[in-house]
Amino acid sequence: MLVALFIWLPPIVGMFSLDGTILGLPILFVYFFVGWAILIVLCAVLTRALRSAAQIERK
């Protein structure tokens, strides 16, 4: 949650508010969607690690 808060703070977002495109998409949109995808992957990795730790603890 803190990572999401940090990457979407206005000063950080302002750095990506540039005129230009990546594959025809504005840089700011690419920043938001790539950041969102990275957060989903991080949540999945963290969830898997916590689930493994909980199963080991039960045994």
PDB file of C-alpha atoms in Angstrom, residues 11-36:
ATOM      1  CA  PRO A  11       5.191  15.262  -7.456  1.00  0.00           C
ATOM      2  CA  ILE A  12       6.063  11.775  -8.753  1.00  0.00           C
ATOM      3  CA  VAL A  13       3.139  11.730 -11.190  1.00  0.00           C
ATOM      4  CA  GLY A  14       4.134  15.205 -12.357  1.00  0.00           C
ATOM      5  CA  MET A  15       7.480  13.857 -13.549  1.00  0.00           C
ATOM      6  CA  PHE A  16       5.617  11.670 -16.050  1.00  0.00           C
ATOM      7  CA  SER A  17       3.201  14.354 -17.237  1.00  0.00           C
ATOM      8  CA  LEU A  18       5.199  14.903 -20.408  1.00  0.00           C
ATOM      9  CA  ASP A  19       4.245  15.625 -23.970  1.00  0.00           C
ATOM     10  CA  GLY A  20       4.984  12.471 -25.854  1.00  0.00           C
ATOM     11  CA  THR A  21       3.733   8.994 -26.476  1.00  0.00           C
ATOM     12  CA  ILE A  22       4.818   5.410 -26.029  1.00  0.00           C
ATOM     13  CA  LEU A  23       3.294   3.117 -28.638  1.00  0.00           C
ATOM     14  CA  GLY A  24       0.747   5.859 -29.352  1.00  0.00           C
ATOM     15  CA  LEU A  25      -0.338   6.244 -25.715  1.00  0.00           C
ATOM     16  CA  PRO A  26       0.413   9.304 -23.585  1.00  0.00           C
ATOM     17  CA  ILE A  27       3.327   8.756 -21.211  1.00  0.00           C
ATOM     18  CA  LEU A  28       1.170   9.480 -18.154  1.00  0.00           C
ATOM     19  CA  PHE A  29      -1.316   6.720 -19.062  1.00  0.00           C
ATOM     20  CA  VAL A  30       1.524   4.257 -19.611  1.00  0.00           C
ATOM     21  CA  TYR A  31       2.956   5.219 -16.214  1.00  0.00           C
ATOM     22  CA  PHE A  32      -0.363   4.598 -14.457  1.00  0.00           C
ATOM     23  CA  PHE A  33      -1.070   1.257 -16.115  1.00  0.00           C
ATOM     24  CA  VAL A  34       2.480  -0.087 -15.791  1.00  0.00           C
ATOM     25  CA  GLY A  35       2.509   0.987 -12.137  1.00  0.00           C
ATOM     26  CA  TRP A  36      -0.815  -0.727 -11.604  1.00  0.00           C
TER      27      TRP A  36
END
